[in-house]
Short mmCIF file of C-alpha atoms in Angstrom, two decimals:
data_model
loop_
_atom_site.label_atom_id
_atom_site.label_comp_id
_atom_site.label_asym_id
_atom_site.label_seq_id
_atom_site.Cartn_x
_atom_site.Cartn_y
_atom_site.Cartn_z
CA UNK A 1 56.58 94.63 89.60
CA UNK A 2 55.78 92.92 92.92
CA UNK A 3 55.07 89.22 93.43
CA UNK A 4 51.44 90.13 94.13
CA UNK A 5 50.95 91.95 90.83
CA UNK A 6 52.72 89.42 88.61
CA UNK A 7 49.68 87.11 88.61
CA UNK A 8 47.60 89.94 87.15
CA UNK A 9 50.10 91.14 84.56
CA UNK A 10 49.84 90.51 80.78
CA UNK A 11 51.52 87.50 79.19
CA UNK A 12 51.90 86.23 75.63
CA UNK A 13 50.46 82.80 74.80
CA UNK A 14 50.67 81.71 71.18
CA UNK A 15 49.47 84.64 69.08
CA UNK A 16 47.43 86.05 71.97
CA UNK A 17 48.29 88.56 74.67
CA UNK A 18 46.39 87.68 77.83
CA UNK A 19 45.49 90.45 80.33
CA UNK A 20 46.34 88.27 83.34
CA UNK A 21 47.92 84.91 84.17
CA UNK A 22 44.88 83.28 85.78
CA UNK A 23 43.62 80.41 83.64
CA UNK A 24 40.28 78.68 84.07
CA UNK A 25 41.24 75.01 84.01
CA UNK A 26 39.24 72.50 81.96
CA UNK A 27 36.57 70.91 84.15
CA UNK A 28 34.10 68.21 83.22
CA UNK A 29 30.61 69.48 84.13
CA UNK A 30 28.37 67.26 81.93
CA UNK A 31 25.76 69.81 80.84
CA UNK A 32 25.56 68.66 77.19
CA UNK A 33 22.69 66.20 76.73
CA UNK A 34 23.22 64.20 73.56
CA UNK A 35 26.73 65.76 73.28
CA UNK A 36 25.20 69.18 72.42
CA UNK A 37 26.16 72.02 74.82
CA UNK A 38 23.03 73.37 76.50
CA UNK A 39 22.19 77.08 76.46
CA UNK A 40 23.46 77.31 80.04
CA UNK A 41 26.98 76.42 78.89
CA UNK A 42 27.31 79.84 77.22
CA UNK A 43 26.19 81.58 80.41
CA UNK A 44 28.61 79.52 82.52
CA UNK A 45 31.71 80.38 80.52
CA UNK A 46 30.70 84.01 79.97
CA UNK A 47 30.37 84.49 83.74
CA UNK A 48 34.04 83.44 84.06
CA UNK A 49 35.43 85.49 81.17
CA UNK A 50 37.58 87.53 83.56
CA UNK A 51 40.16 84.74 83.37
CA UNK A 52 43.16 85.52 81.23
CA UNK A 53 42.33 82.33 79.36
CA UNK A 54 39.51 79.79 79.62
CA UNK A 55 40.22 76.21 78.62
CA UNK A 56 36.95 74.44 77.92
CA UNK A 57 35.85 71.18 79.44
CA UNK A 58 36.95 68.04 77.58
CA UNK A 59 35.32 67.91 74.15
CA UNK A 60 34.92 64.52 72.42
CA UNK A 61 36.62 64.21 69.05
CA UNK A 62 34.50 61.18 68.10
CA UNK A 63 31.61 59.13 69.43
CA UNK A 64 34.13 56.48 70.52
CA UNK A 65 35.30 58.91 73.23
CA UNK A 66 32.03 58.64 75.15
CA UNK A 67 33.41 58.04 78.64
CA UNK A 68 30.83 60.20 80.39
CA UNK A 69 27.14 60.75 79.83
CA UNK A 70 26.31 64.32 78.74
CA UNK A 71 29.87 65.20 77.78
CA UNK A 72 30.04 67.64 74.82
CA UNK A 73 31.37 66.87 71.37
CA UNK A 74 32.86 68.59 68.35
CA UNK A 75 32.83 65.62 65.99
CA UNK A 76 29.82 66.73 63.90
CA UNK A 77 28.76 69.95 62.24
CA UNK A 78 25.72 70.02 64.55
CA UNK A 79 28.10 70.92 67.38
CA UNK A 80 29.39 74.12 65.74
CA UNK A 81 26.51 76.52 66.39
CA UNK A 82 26.04 75.56 70.06
CA UNK A 83 29.75 76.13 70.66
CA UNK A 84 29.57 79.38 68.67
CA UNK A 85 27.03 80.63 71.24
CA UNK A 86 29.60 79.86 73.94
CA UNK A 87 32.56 81.58 72.28
CA UNK A 88 30.46 84.60 71.28
CA UNK A 89 29.32 85.00 74.88
CA UNK A 90 32.91 84.79 76.16
CA UNK A 91 34.22 87.23 73.56
CA UNK A 92 31.43 89.70 74.29
CA UNK A 93 32.72 89.78 77.88
CA UNK A 94 36.29 90.36 76.66
CA UNK A 95 37.49 86.80 77.26
CA UNK A 96 39.46 84.20 75.33
CA UNK A 97 38.72 80.47 75.16
CA UNK A 98 40.57 77.37 73.93
CA UNK A 99 38.79 74.10 73.13
CA UNK A 100 40.23 71.09 74.93
CA UNK A 101 40.08 68.11 72.56
CA UNK A 102 39.87 64.69 74.13
CA UNK A 103 39.57 60.99 73.58
CA UNK A 104 38.97 58.86 76.66
CA UNK A 105 40.55 55.68 75.28
CA UNK A 106 40.22 52.79 77.72
CA UNK A 107 38.37 54.94 80.27
CA UNK A 108 34.93 53.85 79.15
CA UNK A 109 32.23 51.22 79.11
CA UNK A 110 30.79 49.16 76.30
CA UNK A 111 27.28 50.50 76.98
CA UNK A 112 28.46 54.01 76.08
CA UNK A 113 30.28 53.00 72.89
CA UNK A 114 28.81 52.82 69.38
CA UNK A 115 27.08 49.44 68.93
CA UNK A 116 28.30 48.34 72.34
CA UNK A 117 31.89 47.89 71.17
CA UNK A 118 34.88 47.74 73.51
CA UNK A 119 36.65 51.05 74.21
CA UNK A 120 39.83 51.74 72.25
CA UNK A 121 43.33 51.80 73.74
CA UNK A 122 47.00 51.28 72.85
CA UNK A 123 46.88 47.85 74.52
CA UNK A 124 44.10 45.57 75.76
CA UNK A 125 44.70 46.43 79.43
CA UNK A 126 41.70 47.52 81.48
CA UNK A 127 41.86 50.76 83.42
CA UNK A 128 41.12 50.72 87.13
CA UNK A 129 37.89 52.03 88.58
CA UNK A 130 34.23 52.37 87.72
CA UNK A 131 32.17 54.67 85.55
CA UNK A 132 28.60 55.95 85.59
CA UNK A 133 26.29 54.33 83.02
CA UNK A 134 22.57 54.37 82.36
CA UNK A 135 22.25 51.37 84.69
CA UNK A 136 24.46 52.73 87.46
CA UNK A 137 28.19 52.54 88.15
CA UNK A 138 30.00 49.74 86.34
CA UNK A 139 33.64 48.58 86.21
CA UNK A 140 35.58 50.05 83.30
CA UNK A 141 35.43 47.71 80.31
CA UNK A 142 38.44 45.85 78.96
CA UNK A 143 39.53 47.82 75.88
CA UNK A 144 40.52 46.62 72.43
CA UNK A 145 44.04 47.40 71.20
CA UNK A 146 44.03 49.75 68.24
CA UNK A 147 45.44 48.45 64.98
CA UNK A 148 47.88 50.62 63.04
CA UNK A 149 45.12 51.51 60.60
CA UNK A 150 42.85 52.50 63.47
CA UNK A 151 45.55 54.69 65.02
CA UNK A 152 45.76 56.51 61.72
CA UNK A 153 41.97 56.83 61.78
CA UNK A 154 41.93 58.29 65.29
CA UNK A 155 44.66 60.73 64.27
CA UNK A 156 42.52 61.84 61.33
CA UNK A 157 39.54 62.13 63.69
CA UNK A 158 41.56 64.50 65.90
CA UNK A 159 42.38 66.55 62.82
CA UNK A 160 38.73 67.35 62.02
CA UNK A 161 37.50 69.16 65.18
CA UNK A 162 40.04 72.01 64.87
CA UNK A 163 38.31 73.23 61.70
CA UNK A 164 34.97 73.02 63.50
CA UNK A 165 36.52 74.79 66.51
CA UNK A 166 37.66 77.58 64.18
CA UNK A 167 34.15 77.82 62.72
CA UNK A 168 32.76 77.91 66.26
CA UNK A 169 35.06 80.79 67.20
CA UNK A 170 37.54 79.16 69.59
CA UNK A 171 40.82 81.05 69.99
CA UNK A 172 42.94 77.92 70.17
CA UNK A 173 43.17 74.23 71.00
CA UNK A 174 44.42 72.27 74.00
CA UNK A 175 45.13 68.57 73.55
CA UNK A 176 44.21 66.58 76.65
CA UNK A 177 47.27 64.43 77.23
CA UNK A 178 46.66 63.97 80.95
CA UNK A 179 44.64 62.11 83.55
CA UNK A 180 44.91 58.64 82.08
CA UNK A 181 43.02 59.24 78.83
CA UNK A 182 44.05 58.05 75.37
CA UNK A 183 47.08 60.28 74.75
CA UNK A 184 48.39 59.58 78.25
CA UNK A 185 47.80 55.87 77.69
CA UNK A 186 50.17 55.94 74.72
CA UNK A 187 52.83 57.86 76.68
CA UNK A 188 53.11 55.64 79.76
CA UNK A 189 54.45 52.10 79.68
CA UNK A 190 52.02 50.68 82.22
CA UNK A 191 49.20 51.16 79.69
CA UNK A 192 51.21 50.89 76.46
CA UNK A 193 52.68 47.43 75.87
CA UNK A 194 52.82 47.70 72.09
CA UNK A 195 55.79 46.30 70.18
CA UNK A 196 55.28 48.24 66.95
CA UNK A 197 56.17 51.85 66.06
CA UNK A 198 53.75 53.20 68.71
CA UNK A 199 55.21 51.31 71.66
CA UNK A 200 58.42 50.46 73.44
CA UNK A 201 60.86 53.36 73.06
CA UNK A 202 60.10 56.91 74.16
CA UNK A 203 60.17 58.07 70.55
CA UNK A 204 57.57 55.47 69.64
CA UNK A 205 55.27 56.18 72.59
CA UNK A 206 55.37 59.90 71.78
CA UNK A 207 54.58 59.33 68.09
CA UNK A 208 50.78 59.40 68.56
CA UNK A 209 50.77 62.75 70.39
CA UNK A 210 53.14 64.34 67.87
CA UNK A 211 50.80 63.33 65.07
CA UNK A 212 47.89 65.01 66.86
CA UNK A 213 49.85 68.21 67.45
CA UNK A 214 50.70 68.33 63.75
CA UNK A 215 47.04 67.82 62.82
CA UNK A 216 45.89 70.63 65.13
CA UNK A 217 48.64 73.05 64.12
CA UNK A 218 47.57 72.80 60.51
CA UNK A 219 44.48 74.77 61.57
CA UNK A 220 45.69 76.76 64.58
CA UNK A 221 49.45 77.18 64.15
CA UNK A 222 51.02 78.40 67.40
CA UNK A 223 47.69 78.51 69.24
CA UNK A 224 47.86 74.87 70.33
CA UNK A 225 48.66 73.76 73.89
CA UNK A 226 49.12 70.34 75.49
CA UNK A 227 48.13 69.23 78.97
CA UNK A 228 50.25 66.58 80.75
CA UNK A 229 50.06 64.91 84.18
CA UNK A 230 53.46 63.30 84.89
CA UNK A 231 52.50 62.39 88.47
CA UNK A 232 48.86 61.40 88.08
CA UNK A 233 47.86 57.82 88.87
CA UNK A 234 44.18 58.06 87.89
CA UNK A 235 42.59 55.00 86.32
CA UNK A 236 45.61 52.86 87.19
CA UNK A 237 48.15 54.89 85.23
CA UNK A 238 51.88 54.68 85.85
CA UNK A 239 55.28 54.51 84.21
CA UNK A 240 58.49 52.71 85.11
CA UNK A 241 60.46 55.98 84.78
CA UNK A 242 58.04 58.92 84.93
CA UNK A 243 60.74 61.57 85.27
CA UNK A 244 62.63 60.22 82.28
CA UNK A 245 59.48 59.74 80.22
CA UNK A 246 57.97 63.17 80.79
CA UNK A 247 61.24 65.06 80.60
CA UNK A 248 61.65 63.53 77.14
CA UNK A 249 58.03 64.26 76.17
CA UNK A 250 58.18 67.87 77.33
CA UNK A 251 61.54 68.58 75.73
CA UNK A 252 60.32 67.25 72.39
CA UNK A 253 57.07 69.21 72.59
CA UNK A 254 59.07 72.30 73.46
CA UNK A 255 60.55 72.18 69.95
CA UNK A 256 57.14 72.58 68.30
CA UNK A 257 56.35 76.26 69.06
CA UNK A 258 53.27 75.44 71.12
CA UNK A 259 51.17 78.06 72.88
CA UNK A 260 52.01 76.41 76.20
CA UNK A 261 52.48 73.20 78.15
CA UNK A 262 49.92 72.70 80.92
CA UNK A 263 51.28 70.58 83.81
CA UNK A 264 49.30 68.97 86.61
CA UNK A 265 50.82 68.63 90.06
CA UNK A 266 50.23 65.34 91.93
CA UNK A 267 47.15 64.91 94.07
CA UNK A 268 47.50 63.44 97.59
CA UNK A 269 46.03 60.19 96.30
CA UNK A 270 48.78 60.02 93.64
CA UNK A 271 51.44 60.22 96.34
CA UNK A 272 49.60 57.59 98.38
CA UNK A 273 49.53 55.33 95.31
CA UNK A 274 53.32 55.43 95.03
CA UNK A 275 53.87 58.36 92.65
CA UNK A 276 57.58 59.03 92.26
CA UNK A 277 57.20 62.75 91.49
CA UNK A 278 56.43 65.02 94.44
CA UNK A 279 56.55 68.41 92.70
CA UNK A 280 56.26 68.85 88.93
CA UNK A 281 56.94 72.55 88.54
CA UNK A 282 60.72 72.73 89.25
CA UNK A 283 61.26 69.88 86.79
CA UNK A 284 58.87 71.36 84.23
CA UNK A 285 60.99 74.49 83.91
CA UNK A 286 64.06 72.35 83.23
CA UNK A 287 62.14 70.38 80.63
CA UNK A 288 60.91 73.28 78.51
CA UNK A 289 61.58 76.94 77.69
CA UNK A 290 58.14 77.98 76.48
CA UNK A 291 55.11 79.14 78.49
CA UNK A 292 54.13 76.80 81.33
CA UNK A 293 50.69 76.65 82.95
CA UNK A 294 50.75 75.08 86.41
CA UNK A 295 47.68 73.31 87.79
CA UNK A 296 46.86 71.60 91.04
CA UNK A 297 45.77 72.97 94.42
CA UNK A 298 47.04 76.52 93.97
CA UNK A 299 45.76 79.40 96.05
CA UNK A 300 46.66 83.03 95.40
CA UNK A 301 49.79 82.94 97.57
CA UNK A 302 51.21 79.77 95.99
CA UNK A 303 50.30 81.01 92.51
CA UNK A 304 52.11 84.30 92.99
CA UNK A 305 55.16 82.54 94.42
CA UNK A 306 55.37 80.05 91.52
CA UNK A 307 55.30 82.86 88.97
CA UNK A 308 57.73 85.04 90.95
CA UNK A 309 60.45 82.35 91.01
CA UNK A 310 59.88 81.43 87.36
CA UNK A 311 58.53 77.91 87.87
CA UNK A 312 55.39 78.78 85.87
CA UNK A 313 54.14 81.59 83.66
CA UNK A 314 50.41 81.09 84.32
CA UNK A 315 48.36 79.24 86.94
CA UNK A 316 45.14 77.38 86.20
CA UNK A 317 42.41 77.12 88.79
CA UNK A 318 39.71 74.47 88.65
CA UNK A 319 37.31 74.14 91.55
CA UNK A 320 37.86 77.76 92.54
CA UNK A 321 36.06 78.83 89.36
CA UNK A 322 33.04 76.61 90.02
CA UNK A 323 31.58 78.63 92.90
CA UNK A 324 33.37 81.89 92.10
CA UNK A 325 32.59 83.21 88.63
CA UNK A 326 34.51 86.36 89.61
CA UNK A 327 37.55 84.43 90.84
CA UNK A 328 40.10 86.81 89.28
CA UNK A 329 38.58 89.80 91.11
CA UNK A 330 38.51 87.86 94.37
CA UNK A 331 42.15 86.82 94.04
CA UNK A 332 43.22 90.37 93.21
CA UNK A 333 41.32 91.90 96.12
CA UNK A 334 41.99 89.13 98.64
CA UNK A 335 38.28 88.34 98.98
CA UNK A 336 37.56 84.87 100.42
CA UNK A 337 36.28 82.33 97.92
CA UNK A 338 33.00 80.48 98.19
CA UNK A 339 32.93 76.69 98.33
CA UNK A 340 31.31 74.62 95.58
CA UNK A 341 28.49 72.19 96.34
CA UNK A 342 30.09 68.78 95.67
CA UNK A 343 26.69 67.26 94.89
CA UNK A 344 26.16 69.43 91.80
CA UNK A 345 29.64 69.59 90.27
CA UNK A 346 28.37 67.11 87.68
CA UNK A 347 24.86 67.19 86.30
CA UNK A 348 22.34 65.59 88.63
CA UNK A 349 19.64 63.58 86.81
CA UNK A 350 16.20 65.21 87.01
CA UNK A 351 17.75 68.45 88.34
CA UNK A 352 17.79 71.69 86.35
CA UNK A 353 20.98 72.02 84.31
CA UNK A 354 21.73 75.40 85.88
CA UNK A 355 21.76 74.10 89.45
CA UNK A 356 25.29 74.28 90.81
CA UNK A 357 26.42 75.60 87.44
CA UNK A 358 25.30 79.14 86.60
CA UNK A 359 23.58 80.00 89.87
CA UNK A 360 26.67 80.93 91.93
CA UNK A 361 26.70 84.69 92.57
CA UNK A 362 29.63 87.05 92.19
CA UNK A 363 30.90 88.80 95.33
CA UNK A 364 28.75 91.75 96.30
#
């Protein structure tokens, strides 16, 4: 098998056999008014069902995860049927789709929280940056540190959406442990200053994520993946020893018979912000034996090379799938990719939901 054909060869992930190694990465698109996926969401994912695996956009596990307006949820039974329309549409096109479960933690604003409460976090340390609210962009609010009882409550909250995901027809679950959201906040010592059993040592900082994996595997068994971003500095994230921290995290997760670990490479802005990890993939393979999905700025050539040398088993593409619903066919045939309109990546108020979403054509 040549390097060029490896990307389009079958691979086992959890209990599934995927027809190719091109993964549609989770991408926030904000087409779910009131947390309910619009009808266009089914069309959007179905158009991209040629991917070996689709990982959905971040799905809120509770209303306290409301970092972004019009983000979808799976924390109520009312969310099941709208997501069932999505999974049915993907399956009818021969695709497979995992639900990415997510809690934003300190990345939020009081105006988006129930009763205007402070966002939740491991420690009362504000994230860096601003967020869009009904009154415009605002600085991220100072969070409230979770009590031990509340951590148990959030863990239980993560344990409920998998049953709804199963009822909605998802093929598996991905836990969003990246990009500076709640799971990541527990893992890294710049955001986790706790002195109890959820802070301090690596074992303690990993405890929250392990509890969530256990909760999800009770419903989905081996069909659970985890996404990590060892190099990402979004929202003011950082760790005093990122290589040591994430090598420990990945090696421990590797013992749990997960479907995969999904690793993000650093962005240029992460390097500029002082990130100490320049290339995740060579380290990722040393950290774990199971399937690895690589993410971050890959084109077809880099993707094929990473798989050929064994640094990754699958490659996830984000922005490439926005303007190219037939991305797999384009990559296989060497057809140039279209560029996405940056103005419509997220929903534009007063604009039709389908604009910049389902209106990109396939190659003719």
